[in-house]
Amino acid sequence: MSAEHSAPAPTVDAGSALRRGRKVRRRRLAVATAGVAAVLLGSLTVGLLQGGGPAPVQPAVPTPVDRSPLTLGARFGWLPESTVTLESEWSTTTSLQTAVSKENGLLQLIGSDSEVDPWSTASRSPGDESQSREAAPKVNGRDAYWVSVQGMPTRIELRFRGSDGRWLTLVDMAMPGVDRPAMLRVAAAVQSGAYKVQVPVSLDSSTPVSDLNHVIFRRSVGGPDTWELSLQMRVRDNAMAEIEAGTGSAPTDQARARQCAHGEGMWWCAEPAPLNLGAAVTEGDVKTWFDRLTAHSPDESTWRPLVLPPH
């Protein structure tokens, strides 16, 4: 945190960057609700070193996986200086982190629960014929290799074993300043484990939740700390409600049945999700979620893991 606060003021509007990212993520959330597989994005705070170059994140403390949905299987340790936003994301199928540049370049870290090489015959999926591999230098003395995808010459993918033996994937998609040596440096600093992300809102233990299926937490990197949290949950069948919270001003666009509140420099809202394929989400559904949402404060010492109620 000291590195963060001492870093030079960013030359980009982090709040605007988060807002742009929010619009993109809302569209991707809608696609995910429809059951379409999408590349997911993910965030924790990173500090930038003065004078350029990658910067270390705060020390990570592994914790056992529990009912907290926003639990990462791995997290970044160093990132390129072009990073302006860092995201942590959890869904019912994966957890990951993604660094985002001002130009919307992405550097994505995808966790895995498997110690089996994903290139093995047993774990490869249809369509992988378009991929080829080549040897890469070992990462902290552990196996690694590059993956190339036909028709995507600017994409750089590195697969490597983490410190706990599980395979991880690092993917560069037009992140400024990132080449293969930079990818290896980022990979060498990746921290493996189970890391619960502290967030500024909590769900009451009486919340009648049957399925919380998508969580994204975005934070700015360097300068004033801005953040935004999005939670999407299943009310019934394919009817989805959404909770959002953030710094600054609450959303002003019109949304049916939205309920919002604000205080201490933050806001929080509940509303129907952008896309619903099942029964309509009612105002009562939204109120049920809104009434069971506890907002903490911008002070991180008050934040807690978003732990789901017991089954």
PDB file of C-alpha atoms in Angstrom:
ATOM      1  CA  MET A   1       0.000   0.000   0.000  1.00  0.00           C
ATOM      2  CA  SER A   2       2.886   2.406   0.724  1.00  0.00           C
ATOM      3  CA  ALA A   3       4.110   1.916  -2.839  1.00  0.00           C
ATOM      4  CA  GLU A   4       0.629   2.672  -4.065  1.00  0.00           C
ATOM      5  CA  HIS A   5       0.222   5.899  -2.163  1.00  0.00           C
ATOM      6  CA  SER A   6       3.692   7.136  -3.103  1.00  0.00           C
ATOM      7  CA  ALA A   7       3.268   6.423  -6.795  1.00  0.00           C
ATOM      8  CA  PRO A   8       2.996   9.348  -9.217  1.00  0.00           C
ATOM      9  CA  ALA A   9      -0.530  10.467 -10.091  1.00  0.00           C
ATOM     10  CA  PRO A  10      -1.777   8.535 -13.120  1.00  0.00           C
ATOM     11  CA  THR A  11      -2.101  10.279 -16.454  1.00  0.00           C
ATOM     12  CA  VAL A  12      -5.436   8.602 -17.137  1.00  0.00           C
ATOM     13  CA  ASP A  13      -8.836   9.079 -15.534  1.00  0.00           C
ATOM     14  CA  ALA A  14      -9.125   5.852 -13.542  1.00  0.00           C
ATOM     15  CA  GLY A  15     -12.806   6.473 -12.834  1.00  0.00           C
ATOM     16  CA  SER A  16     -13.554   6.787 -16.542  1.00  0.00           C
ATOM     17  CA  ALA A  17     -11.509   3.676 -17.228  1.00  0.00           C
ATOM     18  CA  LEU A  18     -13.566   1.766 -14.703  1.00  0.00           C
ATOM     19  CA  ARG A  19     -16.776   3.070 -16.194  1.00  0.00           C
ATOM     20  CA  ARG A  20     -15.720   1.987 -19.678  1.00  0.00           C
ATOM     21  CA  GLY A  21     -14.771  -1.400 -18.300  1.00  0.00           C
ATOM     22  CA  ARG A  22     -18.102  -1.639 -16.504  1.00  0.00           C
ATOM     23  CA  LYS A  23     -20.049  -1.221 -19.744  1.00  0.00           C
ATOM     24  CA  VAL A  24     -17.960  -3.919 -21.419  1.00  0.00           C
ATOM     25  CA  ARG A  25     -18.340  -6.265 -18.450  1.00  0.00           C
ATOM     26  CA  ARG A  26     -22.129  -5.759 -18.316  1.00  0.00           C
ATOM     27  CA  ARG A  27     -22.358  -6.905 -21.922  1.00  0.00           C
ATOM     28  CA  ARG A  28     -20.195  -9.918 -21.144  1.00  0.00           C
ATOM     29  CA  LEU A  29     -22.275 -10.706 -18.070  1.00  0.00           C
ATOM     30  CA  ALA A  30     -25.347 -10.828 -20.279  1.00  0.00           C
ATOM     31  CA  VAL A  31     -23.617 -13.260 -22.618  1.00  0.00           C
ATOM     32  CA  ALA A  32     -22.534 -15.434 -19.695  1.00  0.00           C
ATOM     33  CA  THR A  33     -26.121 -15.549 -18.444  1.00  0.00           C
ATOM     34  CA  ALA A  34     -27.209 -16.923 -21.789  1.00  0.00           C
ATOM     35  CA  GLY A  35     -24.862 -19.840 -21.275  1.00  0.00           C
ATOM     36  CA  VAL A  36     -22.321 -18.777 -23.885  1.00  0.00           C
ATOM     37  CA  ALA A  37     -18.696 -19.421 -22.955  1.00  0.00           C
ATOM     38  CA  ALA A  38     -16.745 -16.151 -22.794  1.00  0.00           C
ATOM     39  CA  VAL A  39     -13.283 -15.037 -21.883  1.00  0.00           C
ATOM     40  CA  LEU A  40     -13.612 -13.804 -18.320  1.00  0.00           C
ATOM     41  CA  LEU A  41     -11.724 -11.004 -16.701  1.00  0.00           C
ATOM     42  CA  GLY A  42     -10.486 -10.515 -13.049  1.00  0.00           C
ATOM     43  CA  SER A  43      -8.715  -7.654  -9.624  1.00  0.00           C
ATOM     44  CA  LEU A  44      -6.677  -6.796  -6.589  1.00  0.00           C
ATOM     45  CA  THR A  45      -4.710  -3.625  -5.909  1.00  0.00           C
ATOM     46  CA  VAL A  46      -1.219  -3.330  -7.367  1.00  0.00           C
ATOM     47  CA  GLY A  47       1.374  -0.608  -6.668  1.00  0.00           C
ATOM     48  CA  LEU A  48       3.487   1.024  -9.337  1.00  0.00           C
ATOM     49  CA  LEU A  49       7.181   1.674  -8.769  1.00  0.00           C
ATOM     50  CA  GLN A  50       8.450   5.144  -9.472  1.00  0.00           C
ATOM     51  CA  GLY A  51      10.736   5.238 -12.460  1.00  0.00           C
ATOM     52  CA  GLY A  52       8.814   2.603 -14.441  1.00  0.00           C
ATOM     53  CA  GLY A  53       8.919  -1.160 -14.533  1.00  0.00           C
ATOM     54  CA  PRO A  54       6.726  -3.788 -12.878  1.00  0.00           C
ATOM     55  CA  ALA A  55       5.609  -3.360  -9.281  1.00  0.00           C
ATOM     56  CA  PRO A  56       4.895  -5.838  -6.473  1.00  0.00           C
ATOM     57  CA  VAL A  57       1.430  -6.388  -5.047  1.00  0.00           C
ATOM     58  CA  GLN A  58       0.744  -6.650  -1.337  1.00  0.00           C
ATOM     59  CA  PRO A  59       1.872  -9.915   0.275  1.00  0.00           C
ATOM     60  CA  ALA A  60      -0.702 -12.654  -0.248  1.00  0.00           C
ATOM     61  CA  VAL A  61      -1.825 -14.933   2.560  1.00  0.00           C
ATOM     62  CA  PRO A  62      -3.230 -18.289   1.413  1.00  0.00           C
ATOM     63  CA  THR A  63      -6.495 -19.256   3.087  1.00  0.00           C
ATOM     64  CA  PRO A  64      -8.612 -22.396   2.837  1.00  0.00           C
ATOM     65  CA  VAL A  65     -11.322 -22.347   0.188  1.00  0.00           C
ATOM     66  CA  ASP A  66     -14.714 -21.871   1.830  1.00  0.00           C
ATOM     67  CA  ARG A  67     -18.082 -20.412   0.843  1.00  0.00           C
ATOM     68  CA  SER A  68     -16.534 -17.160  -0.314  1.00  0.00           C
ATOM     69  CA  PRO A  69     -17.178 -17.112  -4.073  1.00  0.00           C
ATOM     70  CA  LEU A  70     -14.464 -14.585  -4.889  1.00  0.00           C
ATOM     71  CA  THR A  71     -11.579 -16.948  -4.068  1.00  0.00           C
ATOM     72  CA  LEU A  72      -8.661 -16.937  -6.503  1.00  0.00           C
ATOM     73  CA  GLY A  73      -6.513 -19.959  -7.254  1.00  0.00           C
ATOM     74  CA  ALA A  74      -3.584 -17.689  -8.165  1.00  0.00           C
ATOM     75  CA  ARG A  75      -2.810 -13.975  -8.234  1.00  0.00           C
ATOM     76  CA  PHE A  76      -0.362 -11.598  -9.856  1.00  0.00           C
ATOM     77  CA  GLY A  77       2.811 -10.648  -8.039  1.00  0.00           C
ATOM     78  CA  TRP A  78       4.257  -8.220 -10.636  1.00  0.00           C
ATOM     79  CA  LEU A  79       2.628  -6.312 -13.494  1.00  0.00           C
ATOM     80  CA  PRO A  80       3.759  -4.014 -16.332  1.00  0.00           C
ATOM     81  CA  GLU A  81       3.565  -0.292 -15.704  1.00  0.00           C
ATOM     82  CA  SER A  82       0.893   0.103 -18.414  1.00  0.00           C
ATOM     83  CA  THR A  83      -1.705  -1.416 -16.036  1.00  0.00           C
ATOM     84  CA  VAL A  84      -4.460   1.043 -15.013  1.00  0.00           C
ATOM     85  CA  THR A  85      -7.097  -1.394 -13.735  1.00  0.00           C
ATOM     86  CA  LEU A  86      -6.853  -4.804 -12.121  1.00  0.00           C
ATOM     87  CA  GLU A  87      -9.810  -7.161 -11.916  1.00  0.00           C
ATOM     88  CA  SER A  88     -10.598 -10.288  -9.934  1.00  0.00           C
ATOM     89  CA  GLU A  89     -13.342 -12.483 -11.277  1.00  0.00           C
ATOM     90  CA  TRP A  90     -15.113 -15.604 -10.161  1.00  0.00           C
ATOM     91  CA  SER A  91     -17.742 -17.652 -11.989  1.00  0.00           C
ATOM     92  CA  THR A  92     -19.184 -21.105 -11.536  1.00  0.00           C
ATOM     93  CA  THR A  93     -16.522 -22.475 -13.889  1.00  0.00           C
ATOM     94  CA  THR A  94     -13.330 -20.506 -13.184  1.00  0.00           C
ATOM     95  CA  SER A  95     -11.506 -17.798 -11.256  1.00  0.00           C
ATOM     96  CA  LEU A  96      -8.987 -15.410 -12.736  1.00  0.00           C
ATOM     97  CA  GLN A  97      -7.279 -12.031 -12.645  1.00  0.00           C
ATOM     98  CA  THR A  98      -6.837  -9.586 -15.489  1.00  0.00           C
ATOM     99  CA  ALA A  99      -4.689  -6.469 -15.779  1.00  0.00           C
ATOM    100  CA  VAL A 100      -6.120  -3.844 -18.156  1.00  0.00           C
ATOM    101  CA  SER A 101      -4.222  -1.019 -19.854  1.00  0.00           C
ATOM    102  CA  LYS A 102      -5.499   2.413 -20.852  1.00  0.00           C
ATOM    103  CA  GLU A 103      -5.805   1.120 -24.419  1.00  0.00           C
ATOM    104  CA  ASN A 104      -7.817  -1.926 -23.160  1.00  0.00           C
ATOM    105  CA  GLY A 105      -4.919  -4.302 -23.668  1.00  0.00           C
ATOM    106  CA  LEU A 106      -5.257  -7.345 -21.404  1.00  0.00           C
ATOM    107  CA  LEU A 107      -2.905  -9.558 -19.434  1.00  0.00           C
ATOM    108  CA  GLN A 108      -4.870 -12.452 -17.977  1.00  0.00           C
ATOM    109  CA  LEU A 109      -3.955 -15.023 -15.330  1.00  0.00           C
ATOM    110  CA  ILE A 110      -6.182 -18.114 -15.324  1.00  0.00           C
ATOM    111  CA  GLY A 111      -6.046 -20.509 -12.395  1.00  0.00           C
ATOM    112  CA  SER A 112      -6.511 -24.258 -12.541  1.00  0.00           C
ATOM    113  CA  ASP A 113      -7.368 -27.058 -10.113  1.00  0.00           C
ATOM    114  CA  SER A 114      -5.400 -29.615 -12.081  1.00  0.00           C
ATOM    115  CA  GLU A 115      -1.831 -30.871 -11.802  1.00  0.00           C
ATOM    116  CA  VAL A 116      -2.257 -32.580 -15.191  1.00  0.00           C
ATOM    117  CA  ASP A 117      -0.550 -30.896 -18.139  1.00  0.00           C
ATOM    118  CA  PRO A 118      -3.405 -29.285 -20.146  1.00  0.00           C
ATOM    119  CA  TRP A 119      -1.658 -30.324 -23.355  1.00  0.00           C
ATOM    120  CA  SER A 120      -2.084 -34.009 -22.541  1.00  0.00           C
ATOM    121  CA  THR A 121      -4.503 -36.001 -24.688  1.00  0.00           C
ATOM    122  CA  ALA A 122      -6.859 -36.578 -21.778  1.00  0.00           C
ATOM    123  CA  SER A 123      -7.338 -32.895 -21.011  1.00  0.00           C
ATOM    124  CA  ARG A 124      -7.424 -31.309 -24.470  1.00  0.00           C
ATOM    125  CA  SER A 125     -10.742 -30.328 -26.026  1.00  0.00           C
ATOM    126  CA  PRO A 126     -12.108 -30.192 -29.593  1.00  0.00           C
ATOM    127  CA  GLY A 127     -10.745 -27.183 -31.470  1.00  0.00           C
ATOM    128  CA  ASP A 128      -7.295 -27.414 -29.892  1.00  0.00           C
ATOM    129  CA  GLU A 129      -5.966 -28.561 -33.271  1.00  0.00           C
ATOM    130  CA  SER A 130      -5.452 -24.883 -34.099  1.00  0.00           C
ATOM    131  CA  GLN A 131      -2.905 -24.616 -31.289  1.00  0.00           C
ATOM    132  CA  SER A 132       0.775 -25.451 -31.337  1.00  0.00           C
ATOM    133  CA  ARG A 133       3.346 -25.502 -28.538  1.00  0.00           C
ATOM    134  CA  GLU A 134       7.039 -24.867 -28.143  1.00  0.00           C
ATOM    135  CA  ALA A 135       9.430 -25.141 -25.233  1.00  0.00           C
ATOM    136  CA  ALA A 136       9.746 -22.216 -22.823  1.00  0.00           C
ATOM    137  CA  PRO A 137      12.334 -21.555 -20.118  1.00  0.00           C
ATOM    138  CA  LYS A 138      11.393 -23.075 -16.792  1.00  0.00           C
ATOM    139  CA  VAL A 139       9.474 -20.783 -14.433  1.00  0.00           C
ATOM    140  CA  ASN A 140      11.057 -20.943 -10.975  1.00  0.00           C
ATOM    141  CA  GLY A 141      12.485 -24.322 -11.929  1.00  0.00           C
ATOM    142  CA  ARG A 142       9.097 -25.718 -12.986  1.00  0.00           C
ATOM    143  CA  ASP A 143       7.815 -26.860 -16.403  1.00  0.00           C
ATOM    144  CA  ALA A 144       6.506 -24.269 -18.852  1.00  0.00           C
ATOM    145  CA  TYR A 145       5.740 -23.932 -22.558  1.00  0.00           C
ATOM    146  CA  TRP A 146       4.448 -21.381 -25.072  1.00  0.00           C
ATOM    147  CA  VAL A 147       1.180 -21.891 -26.938  1.00  0.00           C
ATOM    148  CA  SER A 148       0.473 -20.308 -30.313  1.00  0.00           C
ATOM    149  CA  VAL A 149      -3.023 -20.063 -31.782  1.00  0.00           C
ATOM    150  CA  GLN A 150      -3.485 -20.170 -35.538  1.00  0.00           C
ATOM    151  CA  GLY A 151      -4.714 -16.831 -36.912  1.00  0.00           C
ATOM    152  CA  MET A 152      -3.810 -14.904 -33.723  1.00  0.00           C
ATOM    153  CA  PRO A 153      -0.181 -13.835 -34.210  1.00  0.00           C
ATOM    154  CA  THR A 154      -0.238 -11.105 -31.541  1.00  0.00           C
ATOM    155  CA  ARG A 155      -1.549 -13.378 -28.788  1.00  0.00           C
ATOM    156  CA  ILE A 156       1.125 -14.683 -26.385  1.00  0.00           C
ATOM    157  CA  GLU A 157       0.201 -17.589 -24.111  1.00  0.00           C
ATOM    158  CA  LEU A 158       2.387 -19.194 -21.474  1.00  0.00           C
ATOM    159  CA  ARG A 159       1.395 -22.295 -19.540  1.00  0.00           C
ATOM    160  CA  PHE A 160       3.398 -23.140 -16.427  1.00  0.00           C
ATOM    161  CA  ARG A 161       3.225 -24.969 -13.131  1.00  0.00           C
ATOM    162  CA  GLY A 162       2.570 -22.867 -10.052  1.00  0.00           C
ATOM    163  CA  SER A 163       4.332 -23.359  -6.740  1.00  0.00           C
ATOM    164  CA  ASP A 164       1.635 -25.822  -5.602  1.00  0.00           C
ATOM    165  CA  GLY A 165       1.962 -27.998  -8.736  1.00  0.00           C
ATOM    166  CA  ARG A 166      -1.219 -26.833 -10.452  1.00  0.00           C
ATOM    167  CA  TRP A 167      -1.025 -25.595 -14.045  1.00  0.00           C
ATOM    168  CA  LEU A 168      -1.640 -21.890 -14.686  1.00  0.00           C
ATOM    169  CA  THR A 169      -2.126 -19.956 -17.916  1.00  0.00           C
ATOM    170  CA  LEU A 170      -0.888 -16.443 -18.616  1.00  0.00           C
ATOM    171  CA  VAL A 171      -2.320 -14.791 -21.733  1.00  0.00           C
ATOM    172  CA  ASP A 172      -1.276 -11.485 -23.264  1.00  0.00           C
ATOM    173  CA  MET A 173      -3.777  -9.761 -25.544  1.00  0.00           C
ATOM    174  CA  ALA A 174      -2.145  -6.542 -26.798  1.00  0.00           C
ATOM    175  CA  MET A 175      -0.905  -5.379 -23.380  1.00  0.00           C
ATOM    176  CA  PRO A 176       1.577  -2.530 -24.063  1.00  0.00           C
ATOM    177  CA  GLY A 177       5.177  -3.347 -23.258  1.00  0.00           C
ATOM    178  CA  VAL A 178       4.617  -7.089 -22.877  1.00  0.00           C
ATOM    179  CA  ASP A 179       6.795  -9.540 -24.793  1.00  0.00           C
ATOM    180  CA  ARG A 180       7.998 -13.056 -23.983  1.00  0.00           C
ATOM    181  CA  PRO A 181      10.693 -11.954 -21.505  1.00  0.00           C
ATOM    182  CA  ALA A 182       8.120  -9.780 -19.711  1.00  0.00           C
ATOM    183  CA  MET A 183       5.679 -12.704 -19.638  1.00  0.00           C
ATOM    184  CA  LEU A 184       8.309 -14.880 -17.976  1.00  0.00           C
ATOM    185  CA  ARG A 185       8.967 -12.171 -15.400  1.00  0.00           C
ATOM    186  CA  VAL A 186       5.266 -11.870 -14.590  1.00  0.00           C
ATOM    187  CA  ALA A 187       4.899 -15.664 -14.366  1.00  0.00           C
ATOM    188  CA  ALA A 188       7.870 -15.981 -12.007  1.00  0.00           C
ATOM    189  CA  ALA A 189       6.151 -13.650  -9.522  1.00  0.00           C
ATOM    190  CA  VAL A 190       2.695 -15.303  -9.655  1.00  0.00           C
ATOM    191  CA  GLN A 191       1.465 -16.495  -6.255  1.00  0.00           C
ATOM    192  CA  SER A 192      -0.402 -19.805  -6.146  1.00  0.00           C
ATOM    193  CA  GLY A 193      -2.877 -20.750  -3.438  1.00  0.00           C
ATOM    194  CA  ALA A 194      -6.424 -19.931  -2.389  1.00  0.00           C
ATOM    195  CA  TYR A 195      -6.837 -16.196  -1.836  1.00  0.00           C
ATOM    196  CA  LYS A 196     -10.095 -14.669  -0.654  1.00  0.00           C
ATOM    197  CA  VAL A 197     -10.761 -11.169  -1.940  1.00  0.00           C
ATOM    198  CA  GLN A 198     -12.027  -8.677   0.643  1.00  0.00           C
ATOM    199  CA  VAL A 199     -14.913  -6.570  -0.716  1.00  0.00           C
ATOM    200  CA  PRO A 200     -16.820  -3.493   0.535  1.00  0.00           C
ATOM    201  CA  VAL A 201     -20.295  -5.089   0.743  1.00  0.00           C
ATOM    202  CA  SER A 202     -21.605  -8.278   2.344  1.00  0.00           C
ATOM    203  CA  LEU A 203     -24.697 -10.422   2.000  1.00  0.00           C
ATOM    204  CA  ASP A 204     -26.804 -11.018   5.101  1.00  0.00           C
ATOM    205  CA  SER A 205     -26.754 -14.638   6.282  1.00  0.00           C
ATOM    206  CA  SER A 206     -30.535 -14.838   5.812  1.00  0.00           C
ATOM    207  CA  THR A 207     -30.310 -14.062   2.099  1.00  0.00           C
ATOM    208  CA  PRO A 208     -32.423 -16.642   0.222  1.00  0.00           C
ATOM    209  CA  VAL A 209     -29.758 -17.224  -2.392  1.00  0.00           C
ATOM    210  CA  SER A 210     -29.807 -20.405  -4.433  1.00  0.00           C
ATOM    211  CA  ASP A 211     -27.076 -19.545  -6.893  1.00  0.00           C
ATOM    212  CA  LEU A 212     -24.553 -16.704  -6.989  1.00  0.00           C
ATOM    213  CA  ASN A 213     -22.902 -17.313 -10.327  1.00  0.00           C
ATOM    214  CA  HIS A 214     -20.683 -14.359 -11.287  1.00  0.00           C
ATOM    215  CA  VAL A 215     -18.602 -11.836  -9.322  1.00  0.00           C
ATOM    216  CA  ILE A 216     -16.241  -9.146 -10.650  1.00  0.00           C
ATOM    217  CA  PHE A 217     -14.252  -6.714  -8.512  1.00  0.00           C
ATOM    218  CA  ARG A 218     -12.366  -3.949 -10.342  1.00  0.00           C
ATOM    219  CA  ARG A 219      -9.857  -1.520  -8.833  1.00  0.00           C
ATOM    220  CA  SER A 220      -7.745   1.259 -10.256  1.00  0.00           C
ATOM    221  CA  VAL A 221      -3.967   0.989 -10.108  1.00  0.00           C
ATOM    222  CA  GLY A 222      -1.981   3.935  -8.745  1.00  0.00           C
ATOM    223  CA  GLY A 223      -3.305   7.336  -7.726  1.00  0.00           C
ATOM    224  CA  PRO A 224      -6.767   7.724  -6.133  1.00  0.00           C
ATOM    225  CA  ASP A 225      -8.329   4.365  -5.341  1.00  0.00           C
ATOM    226  CA  THR A 226     -11.541   3.741  -7.285  1.00  0.00           C
ATOM    227  CA  TRP A 227     -13.363   0.434  -7.458  1.00  0.00           C
ATOM    228  CA  GLU A 228     -16.537  -1.258  -8.619  1.00  0.00           C
ATOM    229  CA  LEU A 229     -18.131  -4.560  -7.646  1.00  0.00           C
ATOM    230  CA  SER A 230     -20.686  -6.531  -9.681  1.00  0.00           C
ATOM    231  CA  LEU A 231     -22.555  -9.603  -8.412  1.00  0.00           C
ATOM    232  CA  GLN A 232     -24.976 -11.609 -10.485  1.00  0.00           C
ATOM    233  CA  MET A 233     -27.262 -14.211  -8.929  1.00  0.00           C
ATOM    234  CA  ARG A 234     -29.992 -16.543 -10.026  1.00  0.00           C
ATOM    235  CA  VAL A 235     -33.409 -15.769  -8.531  1.00  0.00           C
ATOM    236  CA  ARG A 236     -35.224 -18.705 -10.161  1.00  0.00           C
ATOM    237  CA  ASP A 237     -34.738 -20.678 -13.358  1.00  0.00           C
ATOM    238  CA  ASN A 238     -32.835 -18.270 -15.631  1.00  0.00           C
ATOM    239  CA  ALA A 239     -34.139 -15.125 -13.960  1.00  0.00           C
ATOM    240  CA  MET A 240     -31.130 -13.130 -12.778  1.00  0.00           C
ATOM    241  CA  ALA A 241     -30.720 -10.229 -10.357  1.00  0.00           C
ATOM    242  CA  GLU A 242     -27.622  -8.067 -10.065  1.00  0.00           C
ATOM    243  CA  ILE A 243     -25.987  -6.124  -7.254  1.00  0.00           C
ATOM    244  CA  GLU A 244     -23.466  -3.386  -7.976  1.00  0.00           C
ATOM    245  CA  ALA A 245     -21.445  -1.105  -5.722  1.00  0.00           C
ATOM    246  CA  GLY A 246     -18.759   1.453  -6.409  1.00  0.00           C
ATOM    247  CA  THR A 247     -17.057   4.722  -5.611  1.00  0.00           C
ATOM    248  CA  GLY A 248     -18.167   8.088  -6.927  1.00  0.00           C
ATOM    249  CA  SER A 249     -21.642   8.651  -8.343  1.00  0.00           C
ATOM    250  CA  ALA A 250     -24.312   5.982  -8.632  1.00  0.00           C
ATOM    251  CA  PRO A 251     -25.534   4.942 -12.114  1.00  0.00           C
ATOM    252  CA  THR A 252     -27.979   7.395 -13.661  1.00  0.00           C
ATOM    253  CA  ASP A 253     -29.204   5.290 -16.595  1.00  0.00           C
ATOM    254  CA  GLN A 254     -32.766   4.076 -16.265  1.00  0.00           C
ATOM    255  CA  ALA A 255     -33.283   0.505 -15.086  1.00  0.00           C
ATOM    256  CA  ARG A 256     -36.529  -1.201 -14.158  1.00  0.00           C
ATOM    257  CA  ALA A 257     -36.984  -1.849 -10.451  1.00  0.00           C
ATOM    258  CA  ARG A 258     -33.526  -0.581  -9.487  1.00  0.00           C
ATOM    259  CA  GLN A 259     -33.001   0.328  -5.830  1.00  0.00           C
ATOM    260  CA  CYS A 260     -29.943   2.324  -4.770  1.00  0.00           C
ATOM    261  CA  ALA A 261     -28.405   3.949  -1.730  1.00  0.00           C
ATOM    262  CA  HIS A 262     -25.198   5.878  -1.078  1.00  0.00           C
ATOM    263  CA  GLY A 263     -23.023   7.120   1.743  1.00  0.00           C
ATOM    264  CA  GLU A 264     -19.396   7.784   2.750  1.00  0.00           C
ATOM    265  CA  GLY A 265     -18.304   8.229  -0.851  1.00  0.00           C
ATOM    266  CA  MET A 266     -19.726   4.948  -2.174  1.00  0.00           C
ATOM    267  CA  TRP A 267     -22.998   3.677  -3.653  1.00  0.00           C
ATOM    268  CA  TRP A 268     -24.750   0.317  -3.960  1.00  0.00           C
ATOM    269  CA  CYS A 269     -27.704  -0.867  -6.048  1.00  0.00           C
ATOM    270  CA  ALA A 270     -29.818  -3.922  -6.805  1.00  0.00           C
ATOM    271  CA  GLU A 271     -31.691  -4.454 -10.067  1.00  0.00           C
ATOM    272  CA  PRO A 272     -32.666  -7.095 -12.639  1.00  0.00           C
ATOM    273  CA  ALA A 273     -29.632  -8.366 -14.570  1.00  0.00           C
ATOM    274  CA  PRO A 274     -29.175  -7.073 -18.148  1.00  0.00           C
ATOM    275  CA  LEU A 275     -30.464 -10.303 -19.695  1.00  0.00           C
ATOM    276  CA  ASN A 276     -33.036 -12.702 -18.288  1.00  0.00           C
ATOM    277  CA  LEU A 277     -34.129 -15.826 -20.130  1.00  0.00           C
ATOM    278  CA  GLY A 278     -36.514 -17.174 -17.513  1.00  0.00           C
ATOM    279  CA  ALA A 279     -39.267 -15.690 -15.373  1.00  0.00           C
ATOM    280  CA  ALA A 280     -39.169 -11.921 -14.927  1.00  0.00           C
ATOM    281  CA  VAL A 281     -37.340 -10.519 -11.936  1.00  0.00           C
ATOM    282  CA  THR A 282     -39.902  -8.679  -9.837  1.00  0.00           C
ATOM    283  CA  GLU A 283     -39.552  -5.575  -7.710  1.00  0.00           C
ATOM    284  CA  GLY A 284     -39.970  -7.878  -4.723  1.00  0.00           C
ATOM    285  CA  ASP A 285     -36.982  -9.951  -5.858  1.00  0.00           C
ATOM    286  CA  VAL A 286     -34.846  -6.817  -6.114  1.00  0.00           C
ATOM    287  CA  LYS A 287     -35.991  -5.573  -2.697  1.00  0.00           C
ATOM    288  CA  THR A 288     -35.163  -8.945  -1.138  1.00  0.00           C
ATOM    289  CA  TRP A 289     -31.568  -8.647  -2.309  1.00  0.00           C
ATOM    290  CA  PHE A 290     -31.246  -4.950  -1.561  1.00  0.00           C
ATOM    291  CA  ASP A 291     -32.525  -5.313   2.014  1.00  0.00           C
ATOM    292  CA  ARG A 292     -30.003  -8.053   2.763  1.00  0.00           C
ATOM    293  CA  LEU A 293     -27.016  -6.147   1.439  1.00  0.00           C
ATOM    294  CA  THR A 294     -24.705  -4.578   4.019  1.00  0.00           C
ATOM    295  CA  ALA A 295     -22.447  -1.790   2.784  1.00  0.00           C
ATOM    296  CA  HIS A 296     -19.247  -1.223   4.737  1.00  0.00           C
ATOM    297  CA  SER A 297     -17.124   1.867   4.078  1.00  0.00           C
ATOM    298  CA  PRO A 298     -14.258   2.948   1.807  1.00  0.00           C
ATOM    299  CA  ASP A 299     -11.941   2.017   4.711  1.00  0.00           C
ATOM    300  CA  GLU A 300     -10.505  -1.373   3.720  1.00  0.00           C
ATOM    301  CA  SER A 301     -10.215  -2.451   7.355  1.00  0.00           C
ATOM    302  CA  THR A 302     -14.017  -2.809   7.349  1.00  0.00           C
ATOM    303  CA  TRP A 303     -14.144  -4.999   4.236  1.00  0.00           C
ATOM    304  CA  ARG A 304     -14.946  -8.690   4.435  1.00  0.00           C
ATOM    305  CA  PRO A 305     -14.972 -11.718   2.104  1.00  0.00           C
ATOM    306  CA  LEU A 306     -18.289 -12.109   0.345  1.00  0.00           C
ATOM    307  CA  VAL A 307     -19.252 -15.350   2.091  1.00  0.00           C
ATOM    308  CA  LEU A 308     -22.372 -17.091   0.843  1.00  0.00           C
ATOM    309  CA  PRO A 309     -25.044 -18.124   3.339  1.00  0.00           C
ATOM    310  CA  PRO A 310     -25.032 -21.833   4.259  1.00  0.00           C
ATOM    311  CA  HIS A 311     -27.047 -24.208   2.093  1.00  0.00           C
TER     312      HIS A 311
END
